[in-house]
Amino acid sequence: KFCVDALGMKVLRRREIPDQKSRSVFVGYGEEGEHFTIQLLQKDDAPGYDMGDSFSGWGVTLPHKELTDYVDEAKLAALGGKVAQKMGPWVLGANMIPDEDVDIQKPIERGYMYGPDGLLFEVNNGTAQFPLSKLRLRVVDLEKSIKFYEAMGMKIYQKRAHLLDVPFDTRFSCIMGYADNEQDGPTL
């Protein structure tokens, strides 16, 4: 319900697995095999789920302003979710890869929300060939992780440093994928 009503996804298929006392629903913005999809799994005898500390959430780019308005306290609360950060203007700085002028600034509109199960969704206002386009992971050693995913055939689209409010604290991020560029396929 959250993925459909808050994010505008469609239910692509449902699957019952009686011998495992579970069911799953596949949701997304287009047909499986052509678009990135999410499988939501429910097990009857599971006391809860531990997502671990590496999976950070999903990134979606929604072309319709009315959909991005769902990053709103009252609307999300009614669906079991909550706002992590309201939709608003962001300015991205220069990339280290590809090398860009340090003074470059890229304005975007972005917000963050949590689904009813605690998954984080980064919501960008814009257009994209694949709206559900990003899988967010946290890693301990970024360079080692980059080498691993390059060995799996992925390319680096962007690498940037994020200067945080804490003095002398910097976080690095990298966007990778299999397509020739970031707009042509899902990213990690």
PDB file of C-alpha atoms in Angstrom:
ATOM      1  CA  LYS A   1       0.000   0.000   0.000  1.00  0.00           C
ATOM      2  CA  PHE A   2       2.810   2.443   0.899  1.00  0.00           C
ATOM      3  CA  CYS A   3       4.762   1.885  -2.342  1.00  0.00           C
ATOM      4  CA  VAL A   4       1.581   2.239  -4.407  1.00  0.00           C
ATOM      5  CA  ASP A   5      -0.143   5.128  -2.605  1.00  0.00           C
ATOM      6  CA  ALA A   6       2.881   7.166  -1.524  1.00  0.00           C
ATOM      7  CA  LEU A   7       5.293   6.518  -4.382  1.00  0.00           C
ATOM      8  CA  GLY A   8       2.966   5.803  -7.303  1.00  0.00           C
ATOM      9  CA  MET A   9       4.323   2.299  -7.981  1.00  0.00           C
ATOM     10  CA  LYS A  10       2.193  -0.486  -9.452  1.00  0.00           C
ATOM     11  CA  VAL A  11       1.707  -4.008  -8.111  1.00  0.00           C
ATOM     12  CA  LEU A  12       3.340  -6.143 -10.811  1.00  0.00           C
ATOM     13  CA  ARG A  13       2.561  -9.577  -9.383  1.00  0.00           C
ATOM     14  CA  ARG A  14       1.822 -11.492  -6.215  1.00  0.00           C
ATOM     15  CA  ARG A  15       3.163 -14.869  -5.195  1.00  0.00           C
ATOM     16  CA  GLU A  16       2.004 -17.230  -2.429  1.00  0.00           C
ATOM     17  CA  ILE A  17       4.522 -19.767  -1.100  1.00  0.00           C
ATOM     18  CA  PRO A  18       2.422 -21.996   1.219  1.00  0.00           C
ATOM     19  CA  ASP A  19       5.178 -24.497   2.140  1.00  0.00           C
ATOM     20  CA  GLN A  20       7.314 -21.597   3.444  1.00  0.00           C
ATOM     21  CA  LYS A  21       4.332 -19.794   5.009  1.00  0.00           C
ATOM     22  CA  SER A  22       5.181 -16.679   3.067  1.00  0.00           C
ATOM     23  CA  ARG A  23       3.938 -14.400   0.339  1.00  0.00           C
ATOM     24  CA  SER A  24       5.592 -11.785  -1.788  1.00  0.00           C
ATOM     25  CA  VAL A  25       4.485  -8.824  -3.849  1.00  0.00           C
ATOM     26  CA  PHE A  26       6.575  -7.298  -6.618  1.00  0.00           C
ATOM     27  CA  VAL A  27       6.147  -3.533  -7.109  1.00  0.00           C
ATOM     28  CA  GLY A  28       7.712  -1.017  -9.479  1.00  0.00           C
ATOM     29  CA  TYR A  29       7.150   1.559 -12.201  1.00  0.00           C
ATOM     30  CA  GLY A  30       7.244  -0.790 -15.185  1.00  0.00           C
ATOM     31  CA  GLU A  31       7.345  -4.431 -16.217  1.00  0.00           C
ATOM     32  CA  GLU A  32       9.867  -6.799 -14.625  1.00  0.00           C
ATOM     33  CA  GLY A  33      12.842  -7.334 -16.890  1.00  0.00           C
ATOM     34  CA  GLU A  34      12.485  -3.807 -18.244  1.00  0.00           C
ATOM     35  CA  HIS A  35      12.489  -1.857 -14.972  1.00  0.00           C
ATOM     36  CA  PHE A  36      14.013  -2.212 -11.538  1.00  0.00           C
ATOM     37  CA  THR A  37      11.468  -3.774  -9.129  1.00  0.00           C
ATOM     38  CA  ILE A  38      11.171  -4.343  -5.389  1.00  0.00           C
ATOM     39  CA  GLN A  39      10.096  -7.676  -3.928  1.00  0.00           C
ATOM     40  CA  LEU A  40       8.235  -7.247  -0.642  1.00  0.00           C
ATOM     41  CA  LEU A  41       8.283 -10.496   1.366  1.00  0.00           C
ATOM     42  CA  GLN A  42       6.133 -11.426   4.356  1.00  0.00           C
ATOM     43  CA  LYS A  43       6.700 -14.593   6.401  1.00  0.00           C
ATOM     44  CA  ASP A  44       3.986 -15.714   8.796  1.00  0.00           C
ATOM     45  CA  ASP A  45       6.333 -17.120  11.445  1.00  0.00           C
ATOM     46  CA  ALA A  46       9.035 -14.411  11.283  1.00  0.00           C
ATOM     47  CA  PRO A  47       9.304 -12.437  14.556  1.00  0.00           C
ATOM     48  CA  GLY A  48      10.767  -9.486  12.647  1.00  0.00           C
ATOM     49  CA  TYR A  49      13.361  -8.629  10.055  1.00  0.00           C
ATOM     50  CA  ASP A  50      16.912  -7.438  10.525  1.00  0.00           C
ATOM     51  CA  MET A  51      17.977  -5.376   7.507  1.00  0.00           C
ATOM     52  CA  GLY A  52      21.539  -5.233   8.781  1.00  0.00           C
ATOM     53  CA  ASP A  53      23.652  -2.105   8.677  1.00  0.00           C
ATOM     54  CA  SER A  54      24.761  -2.038   5.022  1.00  0.00           C
ATOM     55  CA  PHE A  55      21.461  -1.593   3.188  1.00  0.00           C
ATOM     56  CA  SER A  56      20.536   2.069   3.316  1.00  0.00           C
ATOM     57  CA  GLY A  57      17.395   2.258   1.162  1.00  0.00           C
ATOM     58  CA  TRP A  58      16.128   3.159  -2.293  1.00  0.00           C
ATOM     59  CA  GLY A  59      16.310   6.176  -4.541  1.00  0.00           C
ATOM     60  CA  VAL A  60      13.391   7.222  -6.711  1.00  0.00           C
ATOM     61  CA  THR A  61      12.964  10.064  -9.181  1.00  0.00           C
ATOM     62  CA  LEU A  62       9.353  11.076  -9.627  1.00  0.00           C
ATOM     63  CA  PRO A  63       8.349  13.268 -12.552  1.00  0.00           C
ATOM     64  CA  HIS A  64       5.106  14.524 -11.080  1.00  0.00           C
ATOM     65  CA  LYS A  65       5.128  17.214  -8.420  1.00  0.00           C
ATOM     66  CA  GLU A  66       1.972  15.788  -6.820  1.00  0.00           C
ATOM     67  CA  LEU A  67       3.806  12.505  -6.125  1.00  0.00           C
ATOM     68  CA  THR A  68       6.764  14.210  -4.495  1.00  0.00           C
ATOM     69  CA  ASP A  69       4.290  16.076  -2.293  1.00  0.00           C
ATOM     70  CA  TYR A  70       3.935  12.768  -0.427  1.00  0.00           C
ATOM     71  CA  VAL A  71       7.093  13.676   1.461  1.00  0.00           C
ATOM     72  CA  ASP A  72       4.640  15.241   3.910  1.00  0.00           C
ATOM     73  CA  GLU A  73       4.067  14.281   7.575  1.00  0.00           C
ATOM     74  CA  ALA A  74       0.286  13.830   7.533  1.00  0.00           C
ATOM     75  CA  LYS A  75       0.100  11.966   4.228  1.00  0.00           C
ATOM     76  CA  LEU A  76       2.905   9.550   5.138  1.00  0.00           C
ATOM     77  CA  ALA A  77       1.616   8.950   8.686  1.00  0.00           C
ATOM     78  CA  ALA A  78      -1.717   7.802   7.246  1.00  0.00           C
ATOM     79  CA  LEU A  79       0.225   5.208   5.211  1.00  0.00           C
ATOM     80  CA  GLY A  80       2.462   4.098   8.105  1.00  0.00           C
ATOM     81  CA  GLY A  81       5.498   6.094   6.991  1.00  0.00           C
ATOM     82  CA  LYS A  82       7.232   9.225   8.211  1.00  0.00           C
ATOM     83  CA  VAL A  83       9.259  12.110   6.853  1.00  0.00           C
ATOM     84  CA  ALA A  84      13.010  11.929   7.374  1.00  0.00           C
ATOM     85  CA  GLN A  85      13.603  15.227   5.574  1.00  0.00           C
ATOM     86  CA  LYS A  86      10.996  17.356   3.808  1.00  0.00           C
ATOM     87  CA  MET A  87      11.147  17.937   0.091  1.00  0.00           C
ATOM     88  CA  GLY A  88      13.261  20.974  -0.574  1.00  0.00           C
ATOM     89  CA  PRO A  89      16.092  22.467  -2.569  1.00  0.00           C
ATOM     90  CA  TRP A  90      19.534  20.867  -2.389  1.00  0.00           C
ATOM     91  CA  VAL A  91      22.746  21.985  -4.026  1.00  0.00           C
ATOM     92  CA  LEU A  92      25.181  19.274  -5.067  1.00  0.00           C
ATOM     93  CA  GLY A  93      28.803  20.255  -5.381  1.00  0.00           C
ATOM     94  CA  ALA A  94      31.425  19.113  -7.846  1.00  0.00           C
ATOM     95  CA  ASN A  95      32.204  15.481  -8.607  1.00  0.00           C
ATOM     96  CA  MET A  96      35.672  14.048  -8.219  1.00  0.00           C
ATOM     97  CA  ILE A  97      34.723  11.588 -11.006  1.00  0.00           C
ATOM     98  CA  PRO A  98      34.057  12.883 -13.573  1.00  0.00           C
ATOM     99  CA  ASP A  99      36.443  15.680 -12.658  1.00  0.00           C
ATOM    100  CA  GLU A 100      34.467  18.923 -12.344  1.00  0.00           C
ATOM    101  CA  ASP A 101      35.299  22.508 -11.423  1.00  0.00           C
ATOM    102  CA  VAL A 102      35.257  22.811  -7.613  1.00  0.00           C
ATOM    103  CA  ASP A 103      32.932  25.814  -7.832  1.00  0.00           C
ATOM    104  CA  ILE A 104      30.205  23.988  -9.746  1.00  0.00           C
ATOM    105  CA  GLN A 105      26.804  23.785  -8.040  1.00  0.00           C
ATOM    106  CA  LYS A 106      23.883  21.625  -9.198  1.00  0.00           C
ATOM    107  CA  PRO A 107      20.462  22.509  -7.774  1.00  0.00           C
ATOM    108  CA  ILE A 108      17.995  19.654  -7.255  1.00  0.00           C
ATOM    109  CA  GLU A 109      14.825  19.104  -5.253  1.00  0.00           C
ATOM    110  CA  ARG A 110      15.047  16.155  -2.849  1.00  0.00           C
ATOM    111  CA  GLY A 111      13.373  14.736   0.223  1.00  0.00           C
ATOM    112  CA  TYR A 112      13.676  11.588   2.325  1.00  0.00           C
ATOM    113  CA  MET A 113      10.972   9.385   3.801  1.00  0.00           C
ATOM    114  CA  TYR A 114      10.736   6.167   5.760  1.00  0.00           C
ATOM    115  CA  GLY A 115       8.269   3.471   4.765  1.00  0.00           C
ATOM    116  CA  PRO A 116       6.249   1.593   7.397  1.00  0.00           C
ATOM    117  CA  ASP A 117       9.005  -1.031   7.718  1.00  0.00           C
ATOM    118  CA  GLY A 118      11.769   1.533   8.268  1.00  0.00           C
ATOM    119  CA  LEU A 119      13.208   1.508   4.725  1.00  0.00           C
ATOM    120  CA  LEU A 120      14.573   4.853   3.617  1.00  0.00           C
ATOM    121  CA  PHE A 121      13.452   6.331   0.290  1.00  0.00           C
ATOM    122  CA  GLU A 122      15.386   9.202  -1.297  1.00  0.00           C
ATOM    123  CA  VAL A 123      12.841  11.071  -3.427  1.00  0.00           C
ATOM    124  CA  ASN A 124      14.078  13.345  -6.225  1.00  0.00           C
ATOM    125  CA  ASN A 125      11.773  15.605  -8.210  1.00  0.00           C
ATOM    126  CA  GLY A 126      12.576  15.237 -11.896  1.00  0.00           C
ATOM    127  CA  THR A 127      12.371  12.866 -14.809  1.00  0.00           C
ATOM    128  CA  ALA A 128      14.166   9.585 -15.309  1.00  0.00           C
ATOM    129  CA  GLN A 129      13.853   6.654 -17.683  1.00  0.00           C
ATOM    130  CA  PHE A 130      13.849   4.373 -14.632  1.00  0.00           C
ATOM    131  CA  PRO A 131      12.085   6.104 -11.696  1.00  0.00           C
ATOM    132  CA  LEU A 132      13.120   3.412  -9.192  1.00  0.00           C
ATOM    133  CA  SER A 133      16.748   3.865  -9.990  1.00  0.00           C
ATOM    134  CA  LYS A 134      18.990   3.651  -6.967  1.00  0.00           C
ATOM    135  CA  LEU A 135      19.983   1.087  -4.356  1.00  0.00           C
ATOM    136  CA  ARG A 136      21.724   2.729  -1.413  1.00  0.00           C
ATOM    137  CA  LEU A 137      24.457   0.806   0.459  1.00  0.00           C
ATOM    138  CA  ARG A 138      26.779   1.816   3.288  1.00  0.00           C
ATOM    139  CA  VAL A 139      30.319   0.468   3.111  1.00  0.00           C
ATOM    140  CA  VAL A 140      33.327   0.632   5.406  1.00  0.00           C
ATOM    141  CA  ASP A 141      36.000   0.827   2.704  1.00  0.00           C
ATOM    142  CA  LEU A 142      34.747   2.731  -0.355  1.00  0.00           C
ATOM    143  CA  GLU A 143      37.812   2.085  -2.543  1.00  0.00           C
ATOM    144  CA  LYS A 144      37.710  -1.661  -1.835  1.00  0.00           C
ATOM    145  CA  SER A 145      33.973  -1.710  -2.611  1.00  0.00           C
ATOM    146  CA  ILE A 146      34.524   0.213  -5.855  1.00  0.00           C
ATOM    147  CA  LYS A 147      37.118  -2.374  -6.946  1.00  0.00           C
ATOM    148  CA  PHE A 148      34.686  -5.192  -6.125  1.00  0.00           C
ATOM    149  CA  TYR A 149      31.828  -3.699  -8.172  1.00  0.00           C
ATOM    150  CA  GLU A 150      34.200  -2.818 -11.041  1.00  0.00           C
ATOM    151  CA  ALA A 151      35.251  -6.483 -11.092  1.00  0.00           C
ATOM    152  CA  MET A 152      31.526  -7.302 -11.419  1.00  0.00           C
ATOM    153  CA  GLY A 153      31.463  -5.125 -14.579  1.00  0.00           C
ATOM    154  CA  MET A 154      30.079  -1.874 -13.130  1.00  0.00           C
ATOM    155  CA  LYS A 155      31.297   1.586 -14.148  1.00  0.00           C
ATOM    156  CA  ILE A 156      31.771   4.648 -11.940  1.00  0.00           C
ATOM    157  CA  TYR A 157      29.384   7.465 -12.896  1.00  0.00           C
ATOM    158  CA  GLN A 158      30.099   9.848 -10.030  1.00  0.00           C
ATOM    159  CA  LYS A 159      32.307  10.045  -6.989  1.00  0.00           C
ATOM    160  CA  ARG A 160      32.059  12.960  -4.616  1.00  0.00           C
ATOM    161  CA  ALA A 161      33.042  14.141  -1.153  1.00  0.00           C
ATOM    162  CA  HIS A 162      30.385  15.436   1.231  1.00  0.00           C
ATOM    163  CA  LEU A 163      31.641  17.886   3.806  1.00  0.00           C
ATOM    164  CA  LEU A 164      29.622  17.415   6.967  1.00  0.00           C
ATOM    165  CA  ASP A 165      28.823  19.861   9.755  1.00  0.00           C
ATOM    166  CA  VAL A 166      31.254  18.160  12.114  1.00  0.00           C
ATOM    167  CA  PRO A 167      34.686  19.780  11.666  1.00  0.00           C
ATOM    168  CA  PHE A 168      37.153  17.683   9.705  1.00  0.00           C
ATOM    169  CA  ASP A 169      34.513  15.055   8.907  1.00  0.00           C
ATOM    170  CA  THR A 170      34.010  14.079   5.279  1.00  0.00           C
ATOM    171  CA  ARG A 171      31.849  11.340   3.795  1.00  0.00           C
ATOM    172  CA  PHE A 172      32.460   9.986   0.314  1.00  0.00           C
ATOM    173  CA  SER A 173      29.867   8.547  -2.037  1.00  0.00           C
ATOM    174  CA  CYS A 174      30.048   6.811  -5.368  1.00  0.00           C
ATOM    175  CA  ILE A 175      27.359   6.071  -7.955  1.00  0.00           C
ATOM    176  CA  MET A 176      27.956   2.997 -10.133  1.00  0.00           C
ATOM    177  CA  GLY A 177      26.004   0.920 -12.646  1.00  0.00           C
ATOM    178  CA  TYR A 178      26.165  -1.309 -15.715  1.00  0.00           C
ATOM    179  CA  ALA A 179      24.797   1.070 -18.367  1.00  0.00           C
ATOM    180  CA  ASP A 180      26.937   3.517 -20.332  1.00  0.00           C
ATOM    181  CA  ASN A 181      25.641   6.406 -18.208  1.00  0.00           C
ATOM    182  CA  GLU A 182      23.642   7.019 -15.054  1.00  0.00           C
ATOM    183  CA  GLN A 183      20.413   7.914 -16.887  1.00  0.00           C
ATOM    184  CA  ASP A 184      20.272   4.632 -18.845  1.00  0.00           C
ATOM    185  CA  GLY A 185      19.903   2.172 -15.983  1.00  0.00           C
ATOM    186  CA  PRO A 186      19.641   1.469 -12.260  1.00  0.00           C
ATOM    187  CA  THR A 187      22.532   2.555 -10.054  1.00  0.00           C
ATOM    188  CA  LEU A 188      24.252   1.415  -6.865  1.00  0.00           C
TER     189      LEU A 188
END
